[in-house]
Amino acid sequence: MIFEFQVRTTEREQFVDVTPLVRQALAESGVEGDGVITVFAPHTTAAVTINENTDPAVPRDILTTLDRLAPYRGDYDHAEGNSDAHIKSSLIGASSRVLFNGGQLLLGPWQGIFFAEFDGPRTRQLVVHVGGTR
Amino acid sequence: MIFEFQVRTTEREQFVDVTPLVRQALAESGVEGDGVITVFAPHTTAAVTINENTDPAVPRDILTTLDRLAPYRGDYDHAEGNSDAHIKSSLIGASSRVLFNGGQLLLGPWQGIFFAEFDGPRTRQLVVHVGGTR
Amino acid sequence: MIFEFQVRTTEREQFVDVTPLVRQALAESGVEGDGVITVFAPHTTAAVTINENTDPAVPRDILTTLDRLAPYRGDYDHAEGNSDAHIKSSLIGASSRVLFNGGQLLLGPWQGIFFAEFDGPRTRQLVVHVGGTR
C-alpha cells in the first residue's frame, strides 16, 4: 500500500524527521503482522537516511562532513550548480527501509527516519510503501 | 518474481542506465497493484544507484568525486589493485529499490536507475526482484 | 517473518560476516519460492553492507577509507565523541537487501553480508526480515 506525503524544507541542506509520517502510513495501512516499509525520495538532489533524532548536532555533523566530501562550490561538469546535491543523493541513497511488527516500527531506541534535503528550500514528495508479507 | 539480465560495461568506471530493463521486468512479471522492485548487483566492485539520467555530467561528477574519496591508485592493503572499487561499492550500495503502482515505476521526473561499474570493462549480472504485496 | 540475532563486536571498528545468520533465518522461515531478505541494524553508529568476504584486507581498506573521510578525532558538534560513527552509519546505510530463490541466497560468488561496527566493542542487535512474495 502506497502513501504520498509532502515535505517542506526551509534550508538548502537539512534533515527533516519523517518518522511520524512513516508511523502514520503504517497505521493507515491497516497491515497487521510483520513486513517492510520502504521510504522513497523521488528526487535526485535529496535522500532518505536513518540516524539519531535526539541530538540535532548529529544531522549537522553529517551535513558538514558531506559538504567536505562534495563541496557546494566545487569544480563540477554539471552546469546547474547543484552537482554536490546529486553526489550526496547517491552517497546516502534515495530510500531507506524499516521493519515493523504488530503495528510497531522496529527502530532502535535512538533511530529516526530523515528526509535529507541537499538542494532546498523546496516542497518535496515522499513516497512510503507498506509491504505486508505472509 | 526474479529476472536476470546481463549488463556489458565498456569503461573501468561507468554508469549504465538500466531503467529500461527494470521496466521490462515489471511488465513481464504481470504483477498488478503496487509493490517494490529490488535491483541488485551480485558483484563486490559494482553498485546500483538512482540519480539524474538526463545530463551525462551528473554521473561523471559522481564518479569523479568517488575517485577523489577513494583513489584508484591509493595506498591499500588488498593486493588485487581494485580496492577503490570495493570501497565505492559499499559507499553506493549493492542494491536500489523503486516503488511501482498500476504497472508504472514511481520514479521522479529526473530519476533513472543506474548500474554503477567501478572495475570494468566486464560483462556483469543484474538481478531484479518484482515484489507484489497485498 | 522476523528474526533477531545478537552480534558481539570486539573492536571499535569492525566488519562481522553475518551471512551464516542470514542463511539460518532463510532456512528457519520455511519460505519457499523467491523473495527479498532485509538485514537491518537498529543502531545509529553501525551499518549493514555487502562486500567481499574472502580477503580480510577488503573490509580493512573500507574502514581505513571511511576513517579518512570521517576521522574519529575530527572537529564535530555532537559531544559524545562518536560523530564519525554516526556519519559512517549514514554513508553505508542501516540495512542491506539480498534476494533468494528456492532456499538459496542469490549472492554473487564473492559477496558476503557484513554487520559494520563503527563504535564498539558492544553487543549489538541484528534484525532480519524474510519476505516471501507471490
JSON list of C-alpha atoms in Angstrom, two decimals, chain B:
[
{"chain": "B", "resi": 1, "resn": "MET", "atom": "CA", "xyz": [9.43, -12.85, -9.27]},
{"chain": "B", "resi": 2, "resn": "ILE", "atom": "CA", "xyz": [13.09, -12.74, -10.26]},
{"chain": "B", "resi": 3, "resn": "PHE", "atom": "CA", "xyz": [14.63, -11.59, -13.54]},
{"chain": "B", "resi": 4, "resn": "GLU", "atom": "CA", "xyz": [18.29, -11.75, -14.52]},
{"chain": "B", "resi": 5, "resn": "PHE", "atom": "CA", "xyz": [19.95, -9.51, -17.06]},
{"chain": "B", "resi": 6, "resn": "GLN", "atom": "CA", "xyz": [23.44, -9.06, -18.43]},
{"chain": "B", "resi": 7, "resn": "VAL", "atom": "CA", "xyz": [25.00, -5.61, -18.45]},
{"chain": "B", "resi": 8, "resn": "ARG", "atom": "CA", "xyz": [28.03, -5.07, -20.67]},
{"chain": "B", "resi": 9, "resn": "THR", "atom": "CA", "xyz": [30.29, -2.25, -19.46]},
{"chain": "B", "resi": 10, "resn": "THR", "atom": "CA", "xyz": [32.92, -0.65, -21.68]},
{"chain": "B", "resi": 11, "resn": "GLU", "atom": "CA", "xyz": [34.93, 1.52, -19.25]},
{"chain": "B", "resi": 12, "resn": "ARG", "atom": "CA", "xyz": [36.65, 0.92, -15.91]},
{"chain": "B", "resi": 13, "resn": "GLU", "atom": "CA", "xyz": [34.12, 3.25, -14.25]},
{"chain": "B", "resi": 14, "resn": "GLN", "atom": "CA", "xyz": [30.77, 3.89, -15.82]},
{"chain": "B", "resi": 15, "resn": "PHE", "atom": "CA", "xyz": [27.10, 4.42, -15.05]},
{"chain": "B", "resi": 16, "resn": "VAL", "atom": "CA", "xyz": [24.79, 2.33, -17.27]},
{"chain": "B", "resi": 17, "resn": "ASP", "atom": "CA", "xyz": [21.12, 3.35, -17.29]},
{"chain": "B", "resi": 18, "resn": "VAL", "atom": "CA", "xyz": [19.19, 0.14, -16.57]},
{"chain": "B", "resi": 19, "resn": "THR", "atom": "CA", "xyz": [15.76, 1.76, -16.16]},
{"chain": "B", "resi": 20, "resn": "PRO", "atom": "CA", "xyz": [14.52, 0.07, -19.39]},
{"chain": "B", "resi": 21, "resn": "LEU", "atom": "CA", "xyz": [15.49, -3.36, -18.01]},
{"chain": "B", "resi": 22, "resn": "VAL", "atom": "CA", "xyz": [13.61, -2.66, -14.78]},
{"chain": "B", "resi": 23, "resn": "ARG", "atom": "CA", "xyz": [10.53, -1.55, -16.75]},
{"chain": "B", "resi": 24, "resn": "GLN", "atom": "CA", "xyz": [10.79, -4.76, -18.79]},
{"chain": "B", "resi": 25, "resn": "ALA", "atom": "CA", "xyz": [10.92, -6.88, -15.62]},
{"chain": "B", "resi": 26, "resn": "LEU", "atom": "CA", "xyz": [7.84, -5.13, -14.23]},
{"chain": "B", "resi": 27, "resn": "ALA", "atom": "CA", "xyz": [5.92, -5.66, -17.49]},
{"chain": "B", "resi": 28, "resn": "GLU", "atom": "CA", "xyz": [6.91, -9.33, -17.75]},
{"chain": "B", "resi": 29, "resn": "SER", "atom": "CA", "xyz": [6.07, -10.01, -14.10]},
{"chain": "B", "resi": 30, "resn": "GLY", "atom": "CA", "xyz": [2.40, -9.34, -14.72]},
{"chain": "B", "resi": 31, "resn": "VAL", "atom": "CA", "xyz": [2.18, -8.03, -11.15]},
{"chain": "B", "resi": 32, "resn": "GLU", "atom": "CA", "xyz": [-0.73, -5.64, -10.80]},
{"chain": "B", "resi": 33, "resn": "GLY", "atom": "CA", "xyz": [-1.32, -3.22, -7.95]},
{"chain": "B", "resi": 34, "resn": "ASP", "atom": "CA", "xyz": [1.61, -1.82, -6.04]},
{"chain": "B", "resi": 35, "resn": "GLY", "atom": "CA", "xyz": [4.87, -3.14, -4.73]},
{"chain": "B", "resi": 36, "resn": "VAL", "atom": "CA", "xyz": [8.63, -2.76, -4.53]},
{"chain": "B", "resi": 37, "resn": "ILE", "atom": "CA", "xyz": [11.27, -3.67, -7.09]},
{"chain": "B", "resi": 38, "resn": "THR", "atom": "CA", "xyz": [14.74, -4.51, -5.79]},
{"chain": "B", "resi": 39, "resn": "VAL", "atom": "CA", "xyz": [17.57, -4.03, -8.28]},
{"chain": "B", "resi": 40, "resn": "PHE", "atom": "CA", "xyz": [20.64, -5.95, -7.12]},
{"chain": "B", "resi": 41, "resn": "ALA", "atom": "CA", "xyz": [24.24, -6.19, -8.36]},
{"chain": "B", "resi": 42, "resn": "PRO", "atom": "CA", "xyz": [25.75, -9.58, -7.39]},
{"chain": "B", "resi": 43, "resn": "HIS", "atom": "CA", "xyz": [29.24, -8.06, -7.51]},
{"chain": "B", "resi": 44, "resn": "THR", "atom": "CA", "xyz": [31.64, -6.57, -4.94]},
{"chain": "B", "resi": 45, "resn": "THR", "atom": "CA", "xyz": [33.14, -3.95, -7.28]},
{"chain": "B", "resi": 46, "resn": "ALA", "atom": "CA", "xyz": [29.90, -2.53, -8.67]},
{"chain": "B", "resi": 47, "resn": "ALA", "atom": "CA", "xyz": [26.72, -0.97, -7.27]},
{"chain": "B", "resi": 48, "resn": "VAL", "atom": "CA", "xyz": [23.22, 0.24, -8.12]},
{"chain": "B", "resi": 49, "resn": "THR", "atom": "CA", "xyz": [22.08, 3.83, -7.63]},
{"chain": "B", "resi": 50, "resn": "ILE", "atom": "CA", "xyz": [19.27, 6.18, -8.60]},
{"chain": "B", "resi": 51, "resn": "ASN", "atom": "CA", "xyz": [20.11, 9.63, -9.93]},
{"chain": "B", "resi": 52, "resn": "GLU", "atom": "CA", "xyz": [19.52, 12.01, -12.82]},
{"chain": "B", "resi": 53, "resn": "ASN", "atom": "CA", "xyz": [19.65, 10.31, -16.21]},
{"chain": "B", "resi": 54, "resn": "THR", "atom": "CA", "xyz": [19.26, 13.40, -18.41]},
{"chain": "B", "resi": 55, "resn": "ASP", "atom": "CA", "xyz": [22.60, 15.24, -18.19]},
{"chain": "B", "resi": 56, "resn": "PRO", "atom": "CA", "xyz": [25.56, 12.81, -18.52]},
{"chain": "B", "resi": 57, "resn": "ALA", "atom": "CA", "xyz": [27.63, 15.31, -16.50]},
{"chain": "B", "resi": 58, "resn": "VAL", "atom": "CA", "xyz": [25.82, 14.15, -13.33]},
{"chain": "B", "resi": 59, "resn": "PRO", "atom": "CA", "xyz": [27.13, 10.54, -13.41]},
{"chain": "B", "resi": 60, "resn": "ARG", "atom": "CA", "xyz": [30.52, 11.95, -14.43]},
{"chain": "B", "resi": 61, "resn": "ASP", "atom": "CA", "xyz": [30.61, 14.27, -11.40]},
{"chain": "B", "resi": 62, "resn": "ILE", "atom": "CA", "xyz": [29.63, 11.41, -9.10]},
{"chain": "B", "resi": 63, "resn": "LEU", "atom": "CA", "xyz": [32.39, 9.15, -10.48]},
{"chain": "B", "resi": 64, "resn": "THR", "atom": "CA", "xyz": [34.98, 11.95, -10.28]},
{"chain": "B", "resi": 65, "resn": "THR", "atom": "CA", "xyz": [34.08, 12.69, -6.67]},
{"chain": "B", "resi": 66, "resn": "LEU", "atom": "CA", "xyz": [34.16, 8.99, -5.73]},
{"chain": "B", "resi": 67, "resn": "ASP", "atom": "CA", "xyz": [37.64, 8.83, -7.26]},
{"chain": "B", "resi": 68, "resn": "ARG", "atom": "CA", "xyz": [38.73, 11.69, -5.07]},
{"chain": "B", "resi": 69, "resn": "LEU", "atom": "CA", "xyz": [37.33, 9.95, -1.97]},
{"chain": "B", "resi": 70, "resn": "ALA", "atom": "CA", "xyz": [38.80, 6.55, -2.86]},
{"chain": "B", "resi": 71, "resn": "PRO", "atom": "CA", "xyz": [41.57, 7.00, -5.50]},
{"chain": "B", "resi": 72, "resn": "TYR", "atom": "CA", "xyz": [42.20, 4.16, -7.97]},
{"chain": "B", "resi": 73, "resn": "ARG", "atom": "CA", "xyz": [45.94, 4.21, -7.22]},
{"chain": "B", "resi": 74, "resn": "GLY", "atom": "CA", "xyz": [45.65, 4.78, -3.49]},
{"chain": "B", "resi": 75, "resn": "ASP", "atom": "CA", "xyz": [47.53, 3.07, -0.68]},
{"chain": "B", "resi": 76, "resn": "TYR", "atom": "CA", "xyz": [45.51, -0.05, 0.14]},
{"chain": "B", "resi": 77, "resn": "ASP", "atom": "CA", "xyz": [46.08, -3.46, 1.75]},
{"chain": "B", "resi": 78, "resn": "HIS", "atom": "CA", "xyz": [44.05, -5.54, -0.75]},
{"chain": "B", "resi": 79, "resn": "ALA", "atom": "CA", "xyz": [46.60, -6.75, -3.32]},
{"chain": "B", "resi": 80, "resn": "GLU", "atom": "CA", "xyz": [44.37, -7.01, -6.39]},
{"chain": "B", "resi": 81, "resn": "GLY", "atom": "CA", "xyz": [44.60, -3.32, -7.29]},
{"chain": "B", "resi": 82, "resn": "ASN", "atom": "CA", "xyz": [40.85, -2.70, -7.15]},
{"chain": "B", "resi": 83, "resn": "SER", "atom": "CA", "xyz": [40.34, -1.69, -3.52]},
{"chain": "B", "resi": 84, "resn": "ASP", "atom": "CA", "xyz": [38.86, 1.60, -4.67]},
{"chain": "B", "resi": 85, "resn": "ALA", "atom": "CA", "xyz": [36.11, -0.33, -6.47]},
{"chain": "B", "resi": 86, "resn": "HIS", "atom": "CA", "xyz": [35.25, -2.36, -3.34]},
{"chain": "B", "resi": 87, "resn": "ILE", "atom": "CA", "xyz": [35.07, 0.84, -1.28]},
{"chain": "B", "resi": 88, "resn": "LYS", "atom": "CA", "xyz": [32.85, 2.61, -3.84]},
{"chain": "B", "resi": 89, "resn": "SER", "atom": "CA", "xyz": [30.57, -0.46, -3.91]},
{"chain": "B", "resi": 90, "resn": "SER", "atom": "CA", "xyz": [29.93, -0.17, -0.16]},
{"chain": "B", "resi": 91, "resn": "LEU", "atom": "CA", "xyz": [29.57, 3.64, -0.29]},
{"chain": "B", "resi": 92, "resn": "ILE", "atom": "CA", "xyz": [26.89, 3.44, -3.01]},
{"chain": "B", "resi": 93, "resn": "GLY", "atom": "CA", "xyz": [25.38, 0.06, -2.12]},
{"chain": "B", "resi": 94, "resn": "ALA", "atom": "CA", "xyz": [24.73, -3.20, -3.96]},
{"chain": "B", "resi": 95, "resn": "SER", "atom": "CA", "xyz": [21.03, -2.55, -4.50]},
{"chain": "B", "resi": 96, "resn": "SER", "atom": "CA", "xyz": [18.39, 0.12, -5.04]},
{"chain": "B", "resi": 97, "resn": "ARG", "atom": "CA", "xyz": [14.64, -0.05, -4.54]},
{"chain": "B", "resi": 98, "resn": "VAL", "atom": "CA", "xyz": [11.96, 1.52, -6.66]},
{"chain": "B", "resi": 99, "resn": "LEU", "atom": "CA", "xyz": [8.23, 1.54, -5.96]},
{"chain": "B", "resi": 100, "resn": "PHE", "atom": "CA", "xyz": [5.55, 0.84, -8.56]},
{"chain": "B", "resi": 101, "resn": "ASN", "atom": "CA", "xyz": [1.80, 1.09, -8.90]},
{"chain": "B", "resi": 102, "resn": "GLY", "atom": "CA", "xyz": [-0.51, 0.02, -11.70]},
{"chain": "B", "resi": 103, "resn": "GLY", "atom": "CA", "xyz": [2.35, -1.11, -13.92]},
{"chain": "B", "resi": 104, "resn": "GLN", "atom": "CA", "xyz": [4.27, 2.19, -13.61]},
{"chain": "B", "resi": 105, "resn": "LEU", "atom": "CA", "xyz": [7.53, 2.86, -11.82]},
{"chain": "B", "resi": 106, "resn": "LEU", "atom": "CA", "xyz": [7.05, 5.60, -9.22]},
{"chain": "B", "resi": 107, "resn": "LEU", "atom": "CA", "xyz": [10.27, 7.38, -10.17]},
{"chain": "B", "resi": 108, "resn": "GLY", "atom": "CA", "xyz": [10.58, 11.14, -10.03]},
{"chain": "B", "resi": 109, "resn": "PRO", "atom": "CA", "xyz": [10.71, 13.00, -13.35]},
{"chain": "B", "resi": 110, "resn": "TRP", "atom": "CA", "xyz": [14.54, 13.17, -13.34]},
{"chain": "B", "resi": 111, "resn": "GLN", "atom": "CA", "xyz": [15.30, 9.77, -11.84]},
{"chain": "B", "resi": 112, "resn": "GLY", "atom": "CA", "xyz": [16.85, 6.82, -13.60]},
{"chain": "B", "resi": 113, "resn": "ILE", "atom": "CA", "xyz": [18.29, 3.59, -12.20]},
{"chain": "B", "resi": 114, "resn": "PHE", "atom": "CA", "xyz": [21.99, 3.06, -12.88]},
{"chain": "B", "resi": 115, "resn": "PHE", "atom": "CA", "xyz": [24.25, 0.05, -12.76]},
{"chain": "B", "resi": 116, "resn": "ALA", "atom": "CA", "xyz": [27.50, 1.57, -11.42]},
{"chain": "B", "resi": 117, "resn": "GLU", "atom": "CA", "xyz": [30.61, -0.14, -12.75]},
{"chain": "B", "resi": 118, "resn": "PHE", "atom": "CA", "xyz": [33.77, 0.51, -10.73]},
{"chain": "B", "resi": 119, "resn": "ASP", "atom": "CA", "xyz": [36.14, -2.17, -12.08]},
{"chain": "B", "resi": 120, "resn": "GLY", "atom": "CA", "xyz": [35.26, -2.77, -15.72]},
{"chain": "B", "resi": 121, "resn": "PRO", "atom": "CA", "xyz": [35.02, -3.31, -18.52]},
{"chain": "B", "resi": 122, "resn": "ARG", "atom": "CA", "xyz": [33.21, -6.57, -17.84]},
{"chain": "B", "resi": 123, "resn": "THR", "atom": "CA", "xyz": [30.04, -8.50, -18.54]},
{"chain": "B", "resi": 124, "resn": "ARG", "atom": "CA", "xyz": [28.02, -8.09, -15.36]},
{"chain": "B", "resi": 125, "resn": "GLN", "atom": "CA", "xyz": [24.84, -9.62, -13.94]},
{"chain": "B", "resi": 126, "resn": "LEU", "atom": "CA", "xyz": [21.86, -7.64, -12.73]},
{"chain": "B", "resi": 127, "resn": "VAL", "atom": "CA", "xyz": [19.17, -9.33, -10.65]},
{"chain": "B", "resi": 128, "resn": "VAL", "atom": "CA", "xyz": [15.75, -7.71, -10.41]},
{"chain": "B", "resi": 129, "resn": "HIS", "atom": "CA", "xyz": [13.04, -8.81, -7.98]},
{"chain": "B", "resi": 130, "resn": "VAL", "atom": "CA", "xyz": [9.47, -7.63, -8.53]},
{"chain": "B", "resi": 131, "resn": "GLY", "atom": "CA", "xyz": [7.57, -7.93, -5.27]},
{"chain": "B", "resi": 132, "resn": "GLY", "atom": "CA", "xyz": [3.83, -7.53, -5.27]},
{"chain": "B", "resi": 133, "resn": "THR", "atom": "CA", "xyz": [2.22, -7.09, -1.92]},
{"chain": "B", "resi": 134, "resn": "ARG", "atom": "CA", "xyz": [-1.26, -7.48, -0.60]}
]
